[in-house]
Coordinates of C-alpha atoms in Angstrom, one line a residue:
M1196 CA 94.4 164.5 135.0
A1197 CA 95.2 161.7 137.4
E1198 CA 97.5 162.2 140.1
T1199 CA 100.5 159.8 139.9
G1200 CA 101.7 157.5 142.7
P1201 CA 99.2 157.8 145.4
S1202 CA 100.3 154.4 146.9
R1203 CA 103.7 156.0 147.5
L1204 CA 102.4 158.7 149.6
P1205 CA 103.3 158.5 153.3
D1206 CA 100.4 158.9 155.9
T1207 CA 100.8 162.6 156.3
G1208 CA 100.6 162.9 152.5
L1209 CA 97.2 161.1 152.5
D1210 CA 96.1 163.6 155.1
A1211 CA 97.2 166.7 152.9
R1212 CA 95.5 165.3 149.8
S1213 CA 92.2 164.6 151.9
S1214 CA 91.8 168.1 153.2
G1215 CA 93.5 171.4 152.7
I1216 CA 92.3 172.8 156.0
D1217 CA 92.7 170.0 158.4
I1218 CA 96.5 169.9 158.3
R1219 CA 97.6 168.7 161.9
T1220 CA 96.5 165.2 162.1
D1221 CA 99.0 163.5 164.2
I1222 CA 98.2 163.3 168.0
D1223 CA 99.8 162.3 171.2
Y1224 CA 98.5 160.2 174.1
R1225 CA 97.3 163.3 175.9
E1226 CA 95.4 164.5 172.9
A1227 CA 93.8 161.2 172.4
A1228 CA 92.8 161.0 175.9
Q1229 CA 91.1 164.6 175.5
I1230 CA 89.1 163.4 172.3
I1231 CA 87.7 160.4 174.2
A1232 CA 86.8 162.6 177.2
R1233 CA 85.1 165.2 174.7
S1234 CA 83.0 162.4 173.1
F1235 CA 82.0 161.2 176.4
E1236 CA 80.3 164.5 177.2
Y1237 CA 77.7 163.8 174.5
I1238 CA 76.1 161.4 177.2
R1239 CA 74.4 164.5 178.6
F1240 CA 72.0 164.8 175.6
F1241 CA 70.6 161.3 176.4
T1242 CA 71.2 160.7 180.2
W1243 CA 68.0 159.0 181.1
R1244 CA 67.9 156.7 178.0
Y1245 CA 71.6 155.9 178.6
I1246 CA 70.8 155.0 182.3
G1247 CA 68.0 152.7 181.1
K1248 CA 70.3 151.0 178.6
F1249 CA 73.0 150.6 181.2
V1250 CA 70.7 148.8 183.7
L1251 CA 69.2 146.6 181.0
K1252 CA 72.9 145.8 179.8
L1253 CA 74.0 145.1 183.2
G1254 CA 71.1 142.6 183.7
S1255 CA 71.8 140.8 180.5
Y1256 CA 75.2 140.0 181.6
A1257 CA 74.5 139.4 185.3
L1258 CA 71.3 137.2 185.1
P1259 CA 73.0 134.5 183.0
L1260 CA 76.0 134.6 185.1
A1261 CA 74.2 134.0 188.2
L1262 CA 71.8 131.6 186.9
I1263 CA 73.0 129.5 183.9
P1264 CA 76.1 127.4 185.4
W1265 CA 74.2 125.8 188.3
P1266 CA 71.6 123.9 186.3
V1267 CA 74.4 122.5 184.4
K1268 CA 76.1 121.3 187.7
I1269 CA 72.8 119.7 189.0
L1270 CA 72.4 117.9 185.7
T1271 CA 75.9 116.6 185.7
D1272 CA 76.1 115.6 189.3
H1273 CA 72.6 114.5 190.2
V1274 CA 71.2 113.4 186.8
I1275 CA 74.2 112.0 184.8
L1276 CA 76.4 110.7 187.6
G1277 CA 73.4 109.8 189.9
I1278 CA 74.8 111.6 193.2
P1279 CA 71.7 111.9 195.3
I1280 CA 70.4 115.4 195.5
E1281 CA 70.5 115.3 199.3
E1282 CA 74.3 115.0 199.1
A1283 CA 74.8 118.2 197.0
T1284 CA 77.8 120.4 197.9
D1285 CA 79.4 123.6 196.6
Y1286 CA 76.7 125.9 195.6
P1287 CA 76.3 129.5 196.2
T1288 CA 73.8 130.6 198.8
Y1289 CA 71.0 131.8 196.4
V1290 CA 70.9 128.1 194.7
W1291 CA 70.2 126.3 197.9
P1292 CA 66.4 127.2 198.1
L1293 CA 66.2 125.3 194.8
I1294 CA 68.4 122.3 195.9
N1295 CA 66.4 121.9 199.1
A1296 CA 63.0 122.0 197.0
L1297 CA 64.5 119.0 194.9
H1298 CA 65.2 116.9 198.0
G1299 CA 63.3 113.7 197.6
S1300 CA 62.8 114.2 193.9
S1301 CA 63.5 111.2 191.3
V1302 CA 65.8 111.7 188.4
L1303 CA 62.8 112.3 185.9
E1304 CA 61.4 115.0 188.3
I1305 CA 64.8 116.7 188.4
I1306 CA 65.0 116.7 184.7
F1307 CA 61.4 118.0 184.6
W1308 CA 61.9 120.8 186.8
L1309 CA 65.3 121.7 185.0
A1310 CA 63.5 121.9 181.8
A1311 CA 60.7 124.1 183.2
I1312 CA 63.2 126.5 184.4
G1313 CA 65.3 126.3 181.3
I1314 CA 62.2 127.1 179.1
T1315 CA 61.0 129.9 181.4
L1316 CA 64.7 131.4 181.1
V1317 CA 64.6 131.0 177.2
V1318 CA 61.4 133.2 177.0
L1319 CA 62.7 135.8 179.4
I1320 CA 66.3 136.1 178.5
G1321 CA 67.1 133.7 175.7
S1322 CA 69.0 130.5 175.5
Y1323 CA 72.6 130.5 176.7
T1324 CA 75.0 127.3 176.4
T1325 CA 78.7 127.2 177.4
G1326 CA 80.7 129.5 175.3
Y1327 CA 77.7 131.0 173.4
E1328 CA 75.4 133.8 173.7
D1329 CA 71.9 134.4 172.4
E1330 CA 72.1 137.7 170.5
T1331 CA 69.5 140.1 169.2
E1332 CA 71.1 142.3 166.8
A1333 CA 70.3 144.1 163.4
G1334 CA 73.1 144.7 161.0
L1335 CA 74.8 144.3 157.7
A1336 CA 77.1 141.5 156.7
Q1337 CA 80.2 143.3 157.9
G1338 CA 83.6 143.5 156.3
H1339 CA 86.7 145.2 157.1
D1340 CA 85.5 148.5 155.4
Y1341 CA 84.3 151.4 157.3
A1342 CA 81.0 151.6 155.3
T1343 CA 79.3 148.4 156.6
Q1344 CA 80.9 149.1 160.0
V1345 CA 79.4 152.4 160.1
E1346 CA 75.9 151.3 159.1
N1347 CA 76.1 148.7 161.8
K1348 CA 77.2 151.3 164.4
I1349 CA 74.3 153.4 163.7
H1350 CA 71.4 151.0 162.9
G1351 CA 72.7 147.8 164.4
G1352 CA 71.1 147.4 167.9
Y1353 CA 72.5 144.7 170.2
S1354 CA 71.8 142.8 173.3
T1355 CA 73.5 139.7 174.7
A1356 CA 70.2 138.5 175.9
G1357 CA 67.3 137.2 174.1
G1358 CA 63.7 136.6 174.5
I1359 CA 61.5 139.4 176.0
Y1360 CA 64.4 140.9 177.9
G1361 CA 66.7 141.1 174.8
Y1362 CA 64.0 142.6 172.6
T1363 CA 63.3 145.5 175.1
E1364 CA 67.1 146.1 175.4
F1365 CA 67.6 145.9 171.6
K1366 CA 64.9 148.4 170.8
L1367 CA 66.3 150.9 173.5
D1368 CA 69.7 150.5 172.1
I1369 CA 69.1 151.1 168.5
R1370 CA 67.2 154.3 169.3
L1371 CA 70.0 155.4 171.6
L1372 CA 72.4 154.8 168.8
Q1373 CA 70.6 156.6 166.0
S1374 CA 69.7 159.6 168.3
L1375 CA 73.3 159.9 169.2
N1376 CA 74.6 159.8 165.7
H1377 CA 72.0 162.1 164.4
T1378 CA 72.9 164.7 167.0
L1379 CA 76.6 164.7 166.2
R1380 CA 76.1 164.4 162.4
A1381 CA 73.7 167.4 162.5
Q1382 CA 76.1 169.5 164.5
L1383 CA 79.0 168.6 162.1
F1384 CA 76.9 169.3 159.1
S1385 CA 75.8 172.8 160.5
R1386 CA 79.5 173.6 161.4
I1387 CA 80.8 172.9 157.9
G1388 CA 78.0 175.0 156.4
A1389 CA 79.0 177.9 158.7
L1390 CA 82.8 177.8 157.6
S1391 CA 84.0 180.7 155.7
M1392 CA 84.2 180.6 151.9
T1393 CA 87.9 180.9 152.1
Q1394 CA 88.1 177.7 154.2
L1395 CA 85.7 175.7 152.0
E1396 CA 87.5 176.6 148.9
D1397 CA 90.5 174.5 150.4
Q1398 CA 88.2 171.8 151.5
R1399 CA 87.2 168.8 149.3
I1400 CA 83.5 168.0 149.3
G1401 CA 84.1 164.3 149.4
D1402 CA 86.3 164.7 152.6
S1403 CA 83.4 166.6 154.3
I1404 CA 80.8 163.9 153.3
Y1405 CA 83.3 161.2 154.6
R1406 CA 83.5 163.0 158.1
V1407 CA 79.9 163.3 158.4
M1408 CA 78.8 159.8 157.2
Y1409 CA 81.8 157.6 158.4
D1410 CA 83.8 159.4 161.0
A1411 CA 80.9 160.8 163.2
P1412 CA 79.5 157.3 164.2
Q1413 CA 82.8 156.3 165.6
I1414 CA 81.4 158.2 168.8
N1415 CA 79.2 155.1 169.4
E1416 CA 82.1 152.9 170.2
I1417 CA 83.8 155.5 172.3
F1418 CA 80.5 156.2 174.1
Y1419 CA 80.0 152.5 175.1
E1420 CA 83.4 151.3 175.3
L1421 CA 84.4 154.1 177.9
T1422 CA 81.3 153.3 180.1
H1423 CA 80.1 149.8 179.6
T1424 CA 83.4 148.2 179.2
P1425 CA 85.0 149.3 182.5
I1426 CA 81.8 149.2 184.6
M1427 CA 80.4 146.0 183.1
S1428 CA 83.7 144.1 183.3
T1429 CA 84.4 145.1 186.7
V1430 CA 80.9 144.2 188.0
L1431 CA 81.0 140.9 186.1
Y1432 CA 84.3 140.0 187.4
L1433 CA 83.5 140.7 191.1
Q1434 CA 80.3 138.9 190.7
A1435 CA 81.9 135.9 189.3
V1436 CA 84.8 136.1 192.0
I1437 CA 82.1 136.4 194.9
T1438 CA 80.1 133.5 193.4
V1439 CA 83.2 131.3 192.8
L1440 CA 84.6 131.9 196.2
N1441 CA 81.2 131.5 197.9
A1442 CA 81.0 128.2 196.3
Y1443 CA 84.6 127.1 196.6
P1444 CA 86.1 129.2 199.5
N1445 CA 89.4 127.0 199.7
N1446 CA 90.3 127.6 196.0
S1447 CA 91.5 131.3 195.8
E1448 CA 93.9 130.3 193.0
I1449 CA 91.2 130.5 190.6
F1450 CA 91.0 134.2 191.2
W1451 CA 94.5 134.9 191.0
M1452 CA 95.1 133.1 187.8
T1453 CA 92.6 135.3 185.9
L1454 CA 93.7 138.5 187.6
A1455 CA 97.2 138.0 186.5
V1456 CA 96.2 138.4 182.8
F1457 CA 95.5 142.1 183.4
P1458 CA 98.8 143.7 184.1
V1459 CA 100.6 141.4 181.5
W1460 CA 98.3 142.2 178.7
V1461 CA 98.0 145.9 179.5
T1462 CA 101.6 146.4 179.3
L1463 CA 101.9 144.4 176.1
S1464 CA 98.9 145.8 174.5
S1465 CA 100.0 149.5 175.1
L1466 CA 102.7 149.1 172.5
F1467 CA 100.0 149.1 169.7
S1468 CA 98.1 152.0 170.6
R1469 CA 99.9 154.5 168.3
P1470 CA 100.1 152.3 165.4
V1471 CA 96.5 151.5 165.5
R1472 CA 95.7 155.3 165.7
R1473 CA 98.1 156.3 162.9
R1474 CA 96.9 153.5 160.5
G1475 CA 93.3 154.2 161.4
Q1476 CA 93.9 157.9 160.5
A1477 CA 95.6 157.0 157.1
A1478 CA 92.8 154.6 156.2
R1479 CA 90.0 157.3 156.8
A1480 CA 92.2 159.8 154.7
A1481 CA 92.4 157.3 151.9
G1482 CA 88.7 156.5 152.0
A1483 CA 87.8 160.3 152.0
I1484 CA 90.3 160.8 149.1
T1485 CA 88.3 158.0 147.1
T1486 CA 85.0 159.7 148.1
S1487 CA 86.2 163.1 146.7
T1488 CA 87.3 161.4 143.6
I1489 CA 83.9 159.9 142.8
E1490 CA 82.2 163.3 143.7
E1491 CA 84.5 165.3 141.6
G1492 CA 84.2 162.8 138.6
M1493 CA 80.5 162.9 138.6
D1494 CA 80.4 166.6 139.1
N1495 CA 82.5 167.2 136.2
V1496 CA 81.2 164.4 134.0
L1497 CA 80.3 166.5 131.1
A1498 CA 83.9 168.0 130.8
V1499 CA 85.4 164.4 131.3
Q1500 CA 83.2 163.0 128.4
S1501 CA 83.5 166.0 126.0
L1502 CA 87.4 166.0 126.6
G1503 CA 87.8 162.3 126.2
G1504 CA 89.2 162.0 129.9
N1505 CA 87.4 158.8 130.9
A1506 CA 90.6 156.9 130.8
N1507 CA 92.4 159.3 132.9
E1508 CA 89.5 159.5 135.4
K1509 CA 89.2 155.5 135.4
E1510 CA 93.1 155.4 136.3
H1511 CA 92.7 158.2 139.0
F1512 CA 89.7 156.4 140.7
A1513 CA 91.7 153.0 140.5
G1514 CA 94.7 154.5 142.1
D1515 CA 92.7 156.1 145.0
S1516 CA 90.4 153.2 145.5
G1517 CA 93.4 150.8 145.5
E1518 CA 95.2 153.0 148.0
S1519 CA 92.1 152.9 150.3
F1520 CA 91.9 149.0 150.2
K1521 CA 95.6 148.9 151.1
R1522 CA 95.2 151.2 153.9
H1523 CA 92.2 149.3 155.4
R1524 CA 94.1 146.0 154.9
A1525 CA 97.0 147.4 157.0
V1526 CA 94.4 148.3 159.8
S1527 CA 92.9 144.7 159.5
L1528 CA 96.3 142.9 159.5
L1529 CA 97.4 145.0 162.6
W1530 CA 94.2 143.9 164.4
M1531 CA 94.8 140.3 163.5
F1532 CA 98.2 140.5 164.9
I1533 CA 96.8 142.0 168.2
G1534 CA 94.0 139.3 168.3
S1535 CA 96.4 136.5 167.8
F1536 CA 98.7 137.8 170.4
G1537 CA 95.9 138.3 172.8
S1538 CA 94.6 134.8 172.1
F1539 CA 98.0 133.3 172.8
V1540 CA 98.0 135.0 176.3
S1541 CA 94.5 134.0 176.9
S1542 CA 95.0 130.5 175.8
A1543 CA 98.0 130.0 178.1
V1544 CA 96.0 131.2 181.2
Y1545 CA 93.1 128.7 180.1
W1546 CA 95.2 125.7 179.8
L1547 CA 96.8 126.5 183.2
F1548 CA 93.5 126.8 184.6
L1549 CA 92.1 123.6 183.1
A1550 CA 95.2 121.7 184.4
F1551 CA 94.4 123.0 187.8
I1552 CA 90.9 122.1 188.0
L1553 CA 91.5 118.6 186.3
T1554 CA 93.9 118.0 189.0
K1555 CA 91.3 118.8 191.8
V1556 CA 88.8 116.6 190.1
I1557 CA 91.4 113.7 189.9
D1558 CA 92.3 114.1 193.5
G1559 CA 88.6 114.0 194.4
D1560 CA 88.4 117.4 195.8
M1561 CA 85.9 118.4 193.1
T1562 CA 83.3 116.7 191.0
P1563 CA 82.8 116.7 187.1
G1564 CA 80.0 119.0 187.7
D1565 CA 82.4 121.4 189.3
L1566 CA 84.5 121.3 186.3
A1567 CA 81.6 122.0 183.9
A1568 CA 80.4 125.0 186.3
L1569 CA 83.9 126.3 186.6
L1570 CA 84.7 126.2 182.9
V1571 CA 81.6 128.5 182.4
Y1572 CA 82.7 130.8 185.2
F1573 CA 86.3 131.0 183.9
G1574 CA 85.0 132.7 180.7
Y1575 CA 83.4 135.3 183.0
L1576 CA 86.6 135.9 185.0
R1577 CA 89.0 135.9 182.0
G1578 CA 86.8 137.9 179.6
P1579 CA 86.5 141.1 181.8
M1580 CA 90.1 141.2 182.4
M1581 CA 90.9 140.9 178.8
S1582 CA 88.4 143.6 177.8
L1583 CA 89.8 146.0 180.3
S1584 CA 93.3 145.4 179.5
I1585 CA 92.8 146.2 175.7
L1586 CA 90.2 149.0 176.2
W1587 CA 92.8 151.8 175.5
V1588 CA 94.1 150.2 172.2
R1589 CA 90.5 149.3 171.1
L1590 CA 89.7 153.2 171.3
Q1591 CA 92.5 154.4 169.2
D1592 CA 90.9 153.5 165.8
N1593 CA 87.7 155.4 167.1
V1594 CA 89.8 158.3 168.2
A1595 CA 91.2 158.6 164.7
G1596 CA 87.7 159.0 163.3
M1597 CA 86.6 161.5 166.1
R1598 CA 89.8 163.6 165.7
R1599 CA 88.6 164.2 162.1
V1600 CA 85.1 165.2 163.4
F1601 CA 86.3 167.6 166.1
A1602 CA 89.1 169.0 163.9
M1603 CA 86.3 170.2 161.5
M1604 CA 84.0 171.4 164.4
D1605 CA 86.7 173.4 165.9
L1606 CA 87.5 175.5 162.8
P1607 CA 86.4 179.1 163.4
A1608 CA 83.0 179.7 161.9
E1609 CA 82.0 182.9 160.1
D1610 CA 79.5 183.9 162.6
D1611 CA 82.0 184.1 165.3
L1612 CA 83.4 187.5 164.2
G1613 CA 80.9 189.9 165.1
S1614 CA 78.2 190.6 167.9
I1615 CA 76.3 193.7 166.6
D1616 CA 72.9 193.3 164.8
L1617 CA 72.7 195.4 161.6
P1618 CA 69.5 197.5 161.6
A1619 CA 67.6 197.9 158.4
I1620 CA 69.8 199.3 155.6
Q1621 CA 69.0 202.9 154.9
D1622 CA 72.0 204.4 153.2
G1623 CA 74.5 202.0 151.4
V1624 CA 77.8 200.6 151.2
S1625 CA 81.3 202.3 151.7
I1626 CA 84.6 200.6 151.0
K1627 CA 87.7 202.6 151.8
Q1628 CA 91.2 201.4 150.6
A1629 CA 90.4 197.7 150.9
G1630 CA 92.9 195.1 150.3
L1631 CA 92.4 191.1 150.0
V1632 CA 95.2 188.7 150.4
Y1633 CA 94.4 184.9 150.2
P1634 CA 95.8 182.5 152.8
D1635 CA 98.2 181.2 150.3
G1636 CA 99.8 184.7 149.9
R1637 CA 98.0 185.7 146.5
R1638 CA 96.8 189.1 146.5
A1639 CA 93.3 189.7 145.0
L1640 CA 92.7 193.4 145.8
E1641 CA 94.8 196.3 146.7
D1642 CA 93.7 199.8 147.9
V1643 CA 90.3 199.7 146.4
S1644 CA 87.4 202.2 147.5
L1645 CA 83.8 202.4 146.6
D1646 CA 80.7 204.2 147.8
A1647 CA 77.2 202.9 146.6
K1648 CA 73.9 204.2 147.9
I1649 CA 70.3 202.6 148.0
G1650 CA 68.6 203.3 144.8
Q1651 CA 71.7 203.1 142.7
I1652 CA 72.8 200.5 140.0
V1653 CA 76.5 200.1 140.3
A1654 CA 78.5 198.1 137.8
L1655 CA 82.0 196.7 138.6
V1656 CA 83.8 196.4 135.2
G1657 CA 87.3 195.0 134.5
P1658 CA 89.2 192.2 132.7
T1659 CA 89.0 188.6 133.9
G1660 CA 91.0 188.3 137.3
A1661 CA 90.8 192.0 138.1
G1662 CA 89.1 191.3 141.2
K1663 CA 85.6 192.1 140.6
T1664 CA 84.0 189.2 142.4
S1665 CA 86.6 189.4 145.3
L1666 CA 85.4 193.0 145.8
A1667 CA 81.7 192.0 145.9
Y1668 CA 82.6 189.2 148.3
L1669 CA 83.7 191.8 150.9
I1670 CA 80.2 193.1 151.2
P1671 CA 78.4 190.2 152.5
R1672 CA 81.7 189.1 154.3
F1673 CA 82.2 186.0 152.1
H1674 CA 85.9 187.2 152.4
V1675 CA 87.3 189.3 155.1
A1676 CA 89.3 192.3 154.0
S1677 CA 93.0 192.1 154.7
E1678 CA 93.3 195.8 154.7
G1679 CA 91.1 198.8 154.6
D1680 CA 87.5 199.3 155.8
V1681 CA 84.2 197.9 154.5
R1682 CA 81.0 199.4 156.1
I1683 CA 77.3 199.3 155.6
D1684 CA 75.3 202.3 157.1
G1685 CA 78.5 203.1 159.0
Y1686 CA 78.8 199.7 160.7
A1687 CA 82.0 197.7 160.0
V1688 CA 80.9 194.4 158.5
N1689 CA 83.4 192.4 160.6
Q1690 CA 81.5 193.7 163.7
L1691 CA 78.2 192.5 162.5
T1692 CA 76.5 189.3 163.2
L1693 CA 76.2 187.1 160.3
Q1694 CA 72.5 186.7 160.2
S1695 CA 71.7 190.4 160.5
L1696 CA 74.1 191.0 157.6
R1697 CA 73.2 188.4 155.1
S1698 CA 69.5 188.6 155.7
Q1699 CA 69.7 192.1 153.9
I1700 CA 72.0 191.1 151.1
T1701 CA 71.1 188.8 148.3
Y1702 CA 74.0 187.4 146.2
V1703 CA 73.3 185.7 142.9
F1704 CA 76.5 183.8 141.9
Q1705 CA 78.1 183.5 138.6
E1706 CA 77.6 179.8 138.6
T1707 CA 74.2 178.8 138.6
Q1708 CA 73.1 177.3 142.0
L1709 CA 69.8 175.3 141.6
F1710 CA 68.4 172.5 143.8
S1711 CA 66.7 169.3 142.9
D1712 CA 63.3 170.6 143.7
S1713 CA 60.4 172.3 141.8
I1714 CA 61.0 175.6 139.9
L1715 CA 58.6 177.3 142.3
D1716 CA 60.6 176.1 145.4
N1717 CA 63.8 177.1 143.9
I1718 CA 62.8 180.7 143.2
R1719 CA 61.3 181.0 146.8
Y1720 CA 64.3 179.3 148.4
G1721 CA 65.2 182.6 150.2
K1722 CA 61.6 183.5 151.0
P1723 CA 59.8 180.2 151.6
D1724 CA 56.5 181.8 152.5
A1725 CA 56.2 183.9 149.2
T1726 CA 53.0 183.3 147.3
L1727 CA 52.8 182.1 143.9
E1728 CA 51.9 185.6 142.6
E1729 CA 55.1 187.1 144.2
V1730 CA 57.1 184.3 142.5
Q1731 CA 55.6 185.0 139.2
A1732 CA 56.2 188.6 139.5
A1733 CA 59.8 187.9 140.2
A1734 CA 60.0 185.5 137.4
T1735 CA 58.5 188.2 135.0
T1736 CA 61.0 190.8 136.1
A1737 CA 63.8 188.2 135.3
G1738 CA 62.2 187.5 131.9
I1739 CA 61.5 183.7 132.7
D1740 CA 57.6 183.5 133.4
D1741 CA 56.6 182.9 130.0
F1742 CA 59.0 180.0 129.4
I1743 CA 58.0 178.4 132.9
Q1744 CA 54.4 178.6 132.0
S1745 CA 55.0 176.8 128.7
L1746 CA 56.4 173.7 130.5
P1747 CA 54.0 170.9 131.0
D1748 CA 54.2 171.1 134.9
G1749 CA 54.6 174.8 134.9
Y1750 CA 56.1 176.1 138.3
Q1751 CA 55.8 172.5 139.5
T1752 CA 58.6 171.3 137.2
R1753 CA 61.2 169.6 139.1
L1754 CA 64.9 170.5 138.3
G1755 CA 66.9 167.5 137.8
S1756 CA 64.2 165.6 135.8
A1757 CA 64.3 164.7 132.2
T1758 CA 62.3 168.0 131.3
S1759 CA 64.4 170.4 133.4
S1760 CA 67.6 168.8 132.1
K1761 CA 66.9 170.6 128.8
L1762 CA 66.8 174.2 130.3
S1763 CA 69.7 176.3 128.9
V1764 CA 72.3 177.9 130.8
G1765 CA 70.6 181.3 130.2
Q1766 CA 67.1 180.0 131.4
K1767 CA 68.6 178.5 134.6
Q1768 CA 70.5 181.8 135.1
R1769 CA 67.2 183.8 135.0
I1770 CA 65.6 181.4 137.5
S1771 CA 68.5 182.2 139.8
I1772 CA 68.1 186.0 139.1
A1773 CA 64.3 185.6 140.0
R1774 CA 65.1 183.9 143.3
G1775 CA 67.5 187.0 144.2
L1776 CA 64.7 189.6 143.2
L1777 CA 62.1 187.6 145.1
R1778 CA 64.1 188.1 148.4
D1779 CA 63.5 191.7 148.3
S1780 CA 66.6 192.5 150.3
K1781 CA 68.1 196.1 150.4
I1782 CA 71.4 195.0 148.6
L1783 CA 71.2 192.8 145.5
I1784 CA 74.4 191.7 144.1
L1785 CA 74.6 190.0 140.7
D1786 CA 77.7 188.3 139.5
E1787 CA 77.8 188.6 135.7
P1788 CA 73.9 188.3 135.6
T1789 CA 73.9 188.4 131.5
S1790 CA 76.8 186.3 130.7
A1791 CA 74.5 183.6 129.2
L1792 CA 71.8 185.8 127.9
D1793 CA 71.2 187.0 124.3
P1794 CA 71.2 190.7 123.5
E1795 CA 67.5 191.2 123.6
T1796 CA 67.0 189.4 126.9
E1797 CA 69.9 191.2 128.5
Q1798 CA 68.4 194.7 127.5
Y1799 CA 65.0 193.5 129.0
L1800 CA 66.7 192.5 132.2
V1801 CA 68.7 195.7 132.5
R1802 CA 65.4 197.8 132.2
A1803 CA 63.8 195.5 134.8
L1804 CA 66.8 196.0 137.2
H1805 CA 66.4 199.8 137.0
E1806 CA 62.8 199.3 138.2
A1807 CA 64.0 197.1 140.8
A1808 CA 66.7 199.4 142.1
K1809 CA 64.3 202.2 143.2
N1810 CA 64.3 201.0 146.8
R1811 CA 67.6 198.8 146.8
L1812 CA 71.1 198.9 145.9
V1813 CA 71.9 196.7 142.8
I1814 CA 75.6 195.9 142.2

């Protein structure tokens, strides 16, 4: 049934609906800084690749800054205005060799050499004109949704240069981005899979998918913004200042005008950091809820169709999707306001700068070529100051995503409990006065004792809800007993490493767990190196071999195809049992293994289990 009124939920309400285990979602400035620092630590995995990218990035900014404005000044002063090249003034030191080489050249010769230089630069670093950059990139048409933004963050290489230089930087950039995201995604996916069953029961699958697919790539922005923006902006600004003061040593006002932007904009933009972070968190929670709604609807599609719940599910999805769009609009509107505010500050400085330079030109202290060159340099002076001043605010939306990633990675995994490796099981299981209370306070077990030895078949019998499955879960430590003692061969299960414990226990769940793969690979999932003969022997014991052999593709029949979708529940259950038998572990736990079997098949399976129990414990 659809939940009502999702659009009326506050931000914290969205967080609670998104995940039942990530419950502390609001963070302060100090915690935001810690998340940024932790994200930055991932640089250690790609140190040399990052250094290469950084050097190329620095060059893609520095080379155009050093080279582009001065041919424009030469063209304006000595071609358009006709000022003799021998009377050239106000050039930086490294341009004078070119000026001296052009002495005695005609206007056409100057144009020819400037064209040759321009063509060479286009081939090497791409074409640049005032106010534009030649960009080499690969990305989707991007909107305000996180999906296309994320795909571009992962797969969209970028270089402000073009030509041969830009292609080289682009190729290195896209490899670095994909490697960085793959590393973090793999770590997060592994951590989610290592969470305890109690935790996973409170975690929506769609939210986990959203964190892996859409939150993890936010590390790219933090990674680059935290390294490239401060360093690049500082280097470019100092380079522009040195170049301008070298060419115009008596006009230091140019430097102070652009520098004044920094403290003003830092002070004003800091007011937006918390709203950006909080709205970014809410937008991600709303997106995760929508993803969960889709996943749960598809997973339960047969129940929805059989109970006529399509209208309810449609309404449910429409409400969650609408809420997600609304939250993303709120983020977009906030950034639009910040951008407009920044443009106002930037434009005010620009017009002040333009008025100052025009006054110099009118007074004869500068030439029109100086105006053209300085307007180019003004962008390099103003841009870095604006980038630095808004850096903290720009990181806050990324912090919201990375908070969701690290919150999941910081949850305690099952493997964190024990440190003792369990030797090969020889005796059996001993449970003494065990109790189990769920985190929400519900009691599942109280004062339960059990002794079961290798070679026995032990049946746990009782009404629905009596705690049979909960008791069985204590043995492989799917749940940790709240009271009492659970031991295998005298070792407390809480003190054992998870790998050594579960490698000797096979649990066949009541709900059939099959993968979209061949029947052969499904049966040998727990023992990938098993031969076909071993698989057939396990299938024979489970009473499913004859049926599999009758299929057109036999053991190569893929589950999830049109053929395998016609398997009965009992047939799927027997495939699952065969998988458990093949693993040949010392303890085999079957959760209601005959619930979907007919009486004849059930009797056959029970006889087969007696044979299988000669060298193992079957529960």
